[in-house]
XYZ file of N, CA and C in Angstrom:
459
model
N -16.725 -32.475 -12.623
C -17.093 -32.053 -11.017
C -18.522 -31.235 -11.237
N -19.462 -31.546 -10.093
C -20.637 -30.657 -10.180
C -20.453 -29.239 -9.880
N -21.343 -28.508 -10.189
C -21.487 -27.048 -9.598
C -21.342 -26.745 -8.265
N -22.103 -27.459 -7.664
C -21.853 -27.483 -5.924
C -20.564 -27.700 -5.475
N -19.640 -28.691 -6.018
C -18.296 -28.911 -5.616
C -17.689 -27.749 -5.995
N -17.729 -27.179 -7.310
C -17.067 -25.989 -7.734
C -17.362 -24.637 -6.731
N -18.523 -24.666 -6.448
C -18.574 -23.639 -5.562
C -18.082 -23.849 -4.146
N -18.283 -25.045 -3.601
C -17.625 -25.482 -2.127
C -16.160 -25.033 -2.251
N -15.350 -25.441 -3.371
C -14.136 -25.256 -3.366
C -13.751 -23.825 -3.594
N -14.439 -22.893 -4.235
C -14.210 -21.563 -4.214
C -14.484 -21.054 -2.994
N -15.499 -21.380 -2.259
C -15.863 -21.071 -0.952
C -14.561 -21.355 0.113
N -13.969 -22.361 -0.083
C -12.799 -22.742 0.731
C -11.833 -21.898 0.679
N -11.426 -21.553 -0.798
C -10.416 -20.514 -1.254
C -10.550 -19.397 -0.724
N -11.768 -18.791 -0.956
C -12.088 -17.440 -0.399
C -11.768 -17.407 1.038
N -12.326 -18.113 1.876
C -12.285 -18.280 3.120
C -10.909 -18.372 3.782
N -10.055 -18.960 2.993
C -8.441 -19.193 3.365
C -7.849 -17.816 3.047
N -8.013 -17.284 1.874
C -7.509 -16.095 1.676
C -7.967 -14.931 2.831
N -9.100 -14.861 2.865
C -9.338 -13.829 4.182
C -9.036 -14.121 5.419
N -8.952 -15.291 5.885
C -8.351 -15.648 6.966
C -6.843 -15.109 7.031
N -6.104 -15.690 6.088
C -4.693 -15.436 5.831
C -4.483 -13.564 6.119
N -5.435 -12.963 5.462
C -5.335 -11.344 5.414
C -5.515 -11.088 7.053
N -6.666 -11.588 7.575
C -6.871 -11.296 9.114
C -5.468 -11.767 9.892
N -5.048 -12.823 9.743
C -3.808 -13.376 10.335
C -2.593 -12.278 10.159
N -2.475 -11.779 9.004
C -1.500 -10.984 8.734
C -1.766 -9.476 9.558
N -2.714 -9.041 9.286
C -3.216 -8.031 10.204
C -2.915 -8.086 11.762
N -3.518 -9.413 12.125
C -3.194 -9.529 13.635
C -1.669 -9.429 13.999
N -0.977 -9.913 13.354
C 0.584 -10.042 13.419
C 1.295 -8.794 13.240
N 0.382 -7.637 12.765
C 1.031 -6.433 12.330
C 1.149 -5.512 13.653
N 1.508 -4.367 13.172
C 1.873 -3.445 14.400
C 0.844 -2.074 14.333
N -0.345 -2.325 13.424
C -1.249 -1.193 13.378
C -1.718 -0.911 14.794
N -1.855 0.367 15.185
C -2.486 0.959 16.406
C -3.837 0.447 16.543
N -4.638 0.665 15.256
C -6.067 0.414 15.313
C -6.337 -0.916 15.824
N -5.308 -1.897 15.952
C -5.663 -3.192 16.265
C -5.978 -3.524 17.695
N -5.257 -2.551 18.472
C -5.301 -2.630 19.990
C -6.809 -1.728 20.488
N -7.585 -1.155 19.465
C -8.645 -0.484 19.942
C -9.862 -1.566 20.031
N -10.656 -1.161 20.895
C -11.864 -1.975 20.956
C -12.827 -1.981 19.784
N -13.406 -3.291 19.489
C -14.212 -3.350 18.224
C -15.447 -2.531 18.424
N -15.954 -2.160 17.377
C -17.120 -1.373 17.557
C -18.175 -2.060 17.859
N -18.383 -3.316 17.689
C -19.604 -4.058 17.874
C -19.412 -4.743 19.302
N -18.333 -5.536 19.361
C -17.961 -6.254 20.557
C -16.864 -5.414 21.363
N -17.304 -4.319 22.116
C -16.658 -3.458 22.726
C -15.661 -3.799 23.978
N -15.987 -5.389 24.337
C -15.252 -5.819 25.389
C -14.035 -6.490 24.780
N -13.624 -6.796 23.613
C -12.681 -7.264 23.045
C -11.836 -6.114 21.931
N -10.717 -6.360 21.891
C -9.909 -5.346 20.727
C -10.131 -6.089 19.362
N -10.118 -5.265 18.395
C -10.152 -5.506 17.125
C -9.045 -6.723 16.710
N -7.890 -6.726 17.312
C -6.964 -7.941 17.206
C -7.463 -9.128 17.477
N -7.998 -9.234 18.676
C -8.739 -10.291 19.313
C -9.870 -10.868 18.619
N -10.615 -10.104 17.854
C -11.742 -10.337 17.222
C -11.197 -11.095 15.905
N -10.350 -10.388 15.143
C -9.821 -10.821 13.862
C -9.184 -12.127 13.938
N -8.452 -12.405 15.239
C -7.924 -13.693 15.330
C -8.790 -14.567 15.446
N -9.830 -14.680 16.272
C -11.006 -15.401 16.422
C -11.530 -15.872 15.191
N -12.083 -14.840 14.595
C -12.692 -14.992 13.295
C -11.666 -15.659 12.243
N -10.435 -15.397 12.161
C -9.605 -15.959 11.184
C -9.453 -17.544 11.349
N -9.478 -17.639 12.860
C -9.487 -19.275 13.204
C -10.656 -19.870 12.689
N -11.844 -19.296 12.924
C -12.981 -19.992 12.390
C -13.003 -19.973 10.955
N -12.547 -18.960 10.357
C -12.560 -19.018 8.684
C -11.977 -20.239 8.215
N -10.790 -20.268 8.995
C -9.454 -21.396 8.484
C -10.174 -22.648 8.885
N -10.793 -22.934 9.940
C -11.462 -24.192 10.192
C -12.447 -24.416 9.371
N -13.283 -23.811 8.965
C -14.318 -23.889 7.986
C -13.676 -24.105 6.602
N -12.642 -23.253 6.294
C -12.256 -23.558 4.884
C -11.600 -25.076 4.782
N -10.952 -25.369 5.926
C -10.259 -26.394 5.984
C -11.240 -27.847 5.646
N -12.352 -27.765 6.545
C -13.342 -28.615 6.373
C -13.994 -28.665 4.853
N -14.300 -27.558 4.451
C -14.917 -27.359 3.106
C -14.200 -27.844 2.012
N -12.744 -27.942 2.225
C -11.766 -28.527 1.352
C -11.668 -29.989 1.250
N -11.560 -30.424 2.570
C -11.039 -31.761 2.904
C -12.236 -32.648 3.445
N -13.409 -32.016 3.885
C -14.539 -32.770 4.461
C -15.209 -33.587 3.583
N -15.922 -34.486 4.037
C -16.894 -35.630 3.078
C -18.089 -35.072 2.889
N -18.871 -34.627 4.092
C -20.365 -34.373 3.858
C -20.561 -33.007 3.285
N -21.266 -33.067 2.117
C -21.576 -31.690 1.338
C -22.822 -31.175 2.315
N -23.581 -31.606 2.982
C -24.605 -30.817 3.599
C -23.858 -30.203 4.823
N -22.749 -30.630 5.258
C -22.045 -30.193 6.866
C -21.084 -28.882 6.149
N -20.502 -29.154 5.003
C -19.718 -28.398 4.086
C -20.571 -26.988 3.847
N -21.693 -27.195 3.336
C -22.568 -26.019 2.997
C -23.096 -25.374 4.329
N -23.565 -26.130 5.191
C -24.222 -25.671 6.461
C -23.062 -24.741 7.089
N -21.675 -25.269 7.240
C -20.762 -24.579 7.720
C -20.303 -23.022 7.186
N -20.369 -23.092 5.868
C -20.313 -21.722 5.282
C -21.503 -20.933 5.298
N -23.010 -21.360 5.397
C -23.985 -20.741 5.694
C -23.827 -20.228 7.245
N -23.393 -20.754 8.099
C -23.374 -20.655 9.514
C -22.472 -19.235 9.339
N -21.294 -19.488 8.929
C -20.366 -18.552 8.917
C -20.796 -17.172 8.413
N -21.481 -17.373 7.173
C -22.024 -16.040 6.646
C -23.039 -15.470 7.637
N -23.897 -16.191 8.083
C -24.810 -15.636 9.038
C -24.190 -14.798 10.183
N -23.050 -15.487 10.606
C -22.145 -14.521 11.564
C -21.792 -13.225 11.148
N -21.270 -13.172 9.810
C -20.722 -12.154 9.224
C -21.948 -11.142 9.144
N -23.223 -11.527 8.408
C -24.256 -10.820 8.194
C -24.729 -10.070 9.590
N -24.722 -10.686 10.634
C -24.927 -10.330 11.995
C -24.186 -9.424 12.321
N -22.937 -9.559 12.118
C -21.817 -8.381 12.605
C -22.063 -7.064 11.655
N -22.303 -7.262 10.369
C -22.742 -6.224 9.380
C -23.809 -5.474 9.791
N -24.809 -6.116 10.344
C -25.915 -5.576 10.929
C -25.755 -4.553 11.893
N -24.980 -5.369 12.863
C -24.593 -4.594 13.988
C -23.931 -3.298 13.794
N -23.022 -3.285 12.705
C -22.218 -2.259 12.322
C -23.226 -1.174 11.806
N -24.282 -1.382 10.790
C -25.217 -0.735 9.981
C -26.057 0.007 11.254
N -26.499 -0.824 12.121
C -27.308 -0.136 13.394
C -26.844 0.875 13.929
N -25.545 0.658 14.096
C -24.568 1.707 14.899
C -24.065 3.024 13.959
N -24.676 2.853 12.642
C -24.251 3.988 11.626
C -22.734 3.915 11.660
N -22.080 2.782 11.558
C -20.558 2.709 11.637
C -20.271 2.553 9.966
N -19.385 3.174 9.589
C -18.940 3.407 8.308
C -17.635 2.330 7.970
N -17.769 1.450 7.236
C -16.737 0.505 6.807
C -16.781 -0.669 7.826
N -15.872 -1.639 7.425
C -15.745 -2.918 7.919
C -14.465 -3.367 7.900
N -13.846 -4.158 8.944
C -12.420 -4.551 8.954
C -12.410 -6.143 8.515
N -13.097 -6.259 7.585
C -13.420 -7.595 7.195
C -12.102 -8.335 6.710
N -11.262 -7.613 6.313
C -9.761 -8.213 6.013
C -8.716 -7.583 6.608
N -9.131 -6.865 7.788
C -8.053 -6.411 8.799
C -7.449 -5.055 7.926
N -6.107 -5.079 8.338
C -5.495 -3.667 7.799
C -4.864 -3.953 6.522
N -5.159 -5.369 5.848
C -4.381 -5.364 4.453
C -4.978 -4.476 3.444
N -6.114 -4.017 3.758
C -6.633 -2.858 3.021
C -5.763 -1.719 2.787
N -4.841 -1.416 3.619
C -3.874 -0.136 3.371
C -2.915 -0.459 2.307
N -2.527 -1.805 2.059
C -1.780 -2.163 0.936
C -2.288 -2.176 -0.391
N -3.474 -2.196 -0.453
C -4.276 -2.394 -1.813
C -4.267 -0.872 -2.546
N -4.296 -1.003 -3.793
C -4.232 0.311 -4.483
C -5.806 0.626 -4.807
N -6.690 0.493 -4.069
C -7.908 0.879 -4.133
C -8.732 1.450 -2.945
N -9.517 2.120 -2.791
C -9.925 2.924 -1.506
C -10.804 1.716 -0.613
N -10.605 1.985 0.699
C -11.355 1.043 1.601
C -12.541 0.640 1.238
N -13.298 1.788 0.732
C -14.921 1.719 0.501
C -15.006 0.653 -0.741
N -14.011 0.607 -1.632
C -14.088 -0.378 -2.653
C -14.052 -1.605 -2.094
N -13.104 -1.755 -1.282
C -12.708 -3.176 -0.566
C -13.817 -3.664 0.326
N -14.386 -2.765 0.955
C -15.893 -3.047 1.417
C -16.936 -3.440 0.582
N -17.123 -2.735 -0.377
C -18.186 -3.306 -1.214
C -17.961 -4.568 -2.050
N -16.506 -4.909 -2.220
C -16.299 -6.185 -2.846
C -16.456 -7.250 -1.844
N -16.302 -7.032 -0.550
C -16.495 -8.044 0.676
C -18.039 -8.145 0.779
N -18.706 -7.137 0.431
C -20.297 -7.454 0.526
C -20.679 -8.359 -0.650
N -19.894 -8.072 -1.833
C -20.365 -8.960 -2.753
C -20.164 -10.317 -2.626
N -18.932 -10.508 -1.863
C -18.271 -11.785 -1.774
C -19.284 -12.728 -0.565
N -19.632 -11.685 0.267
C -20.541 -12.291 1.553
C -21.700 -12.646 0.788
N -22.352 -12.082 -0.266
C -23.545 -12.408 -0.814
C -23.359 -13.620 -1.730
N -22.294 -13.690 -2.499
C -22.008 -14.899 -3.223
C -21.960 -16.208 -2.140
N -21.309 -15.976 -1.117
C -21.092 -17.186 -0.202
C -22.427 -17.549 0.263
N -23.372 -16.609 0.711
C -24.578 -16.674 1.462
C -25.315 -17.655 0.471
N -25.559 -16.990 -0.789
C -26.385 -17.420 -1.702
C -26.054 -19.022 -2.058
N -24.790 -19.069 -2.328
C -24.309 -20.405 -2.970
C -24.398 -21.429 -1.770
N -24.017 -20.871 -0.592
C -24.069 -22.086 0.370
C -25.745 -22.609 0.727
N -26.318 -21.546 0.626
C -27.760 -21.908 1.046
C -28.499 -22.647 -0.106
N -27.974 -22.208 -1.520
C -28.632 -23.392 -2.548
C -27.942 -24.760 -2.232
N -26.688 -24.731 -2.043
C -25.916 -26.006 -2.051
C -26.591 -26.801 -0.777
N -26.834 -26.334 0.349
C -27.433 -26.650 1.687
C -28.746 -27.370 1.071
N -29.536 -26.483 0.569
C -30.870 -26.912 0.103
C -31.056 -28.139 -0.646
N -29.937 -27.940 -1.953
C -30.135 -29.133 -2.669
C -29.559 -30.258 -2.055
N -28.444 -30.437 -1.173
C -27.924 -31.870 -0.636
C -28.802 -32.307 0.669
N -29.112 -31.412 1.623
C -29.771 -31.833 2.600
C -31.222 -31.779 2.523
N -31.881 -30.617 2.295
C -33.418 -30.519 2.358
C -34.006 -31.473 0.992
N -33.476 -31.550 0.016
C -34.090 -32.248 -1.147
C -33.763 -34.033 -0.769
N -32.951 -34.293 0.125
C -32.742 -35.617 0.354
C -31.545 -36.208 -0.256
N -30.814 -35.553 -1.023
C -29.525 -35.913 -1.602
C -28.595 -36.715 -0.629
N -29.078 -37.699 -0.090
C -28.294 -38.489 0.895
C -26.938 -39.106 0.470
N -26.949 -39.274 -0.879
C -25.751 -39.787 -1.458
C -24.638 -39.092 -1.290
N -25.046 -37.649 -0.976
C -23.579 -36.699 -0.940
C -23.331 -36.754 0.579
N -23.755 -37.558 1.337
C -23.355 -37.624 2.743
C -22.711 -38.711 3.183
N -21.669 -38.874 4.078
C -20.881 -39.884 4.615
C -21.887 -40.747 5.742
N -22.004 -42.066 5.639
C -22.728 -42.643 6.683
C -23.975 -43.083 6.211
N -24.294 -42.727 5.048
C -25.902 -43.172 4.741
C -25.712 -44.499 4.101
N -26.491 -45.386 4.591
C -26.852 -46.735 4.187
C -28.130 -46.800 3.202
N -27.867 -46.949 2.091
C -29.274 -46.980 1.341
C -30.210 -48.376 1.772
N -31.288 -48.167 1.856
C -32.091 -49.186 2.232
C -32.396 -50.567 1.350
N -32.324 -51.425 1.903
C -32.432 -52.785 1.080
C -31.301 -53.633 0.812
């Protein structure tokens, strides 16, 4: 198995786990879920986490089952871009913390700040890895990794 395949499988697992954490939070009773999201004030945190969990789940599914390496890495990179944009919005507002995995952090034996730091490292891993994979499969012309390509001749 190639290193790119290992990265993409790990990305699918990470996205599936974080999507499940968000869905568990959405199904919970925590009052914070009814509050407006700090960046997207027109929707509740529950609504934002639900939409995000569905997007993560869909990307995780395609990355695990899909055929085109360039599309897999692009989807992970696109999702990371959305997460970076959201975190940038929080940072510009001087907002502390991120509800990246919902209220599941309350069950963990580590401080929320530690979970936030770990999620930043995970985001960096997914962003860098997907960018490298995308570059290697698409921009370098590794068309053997994509479905539908017919070699000339």
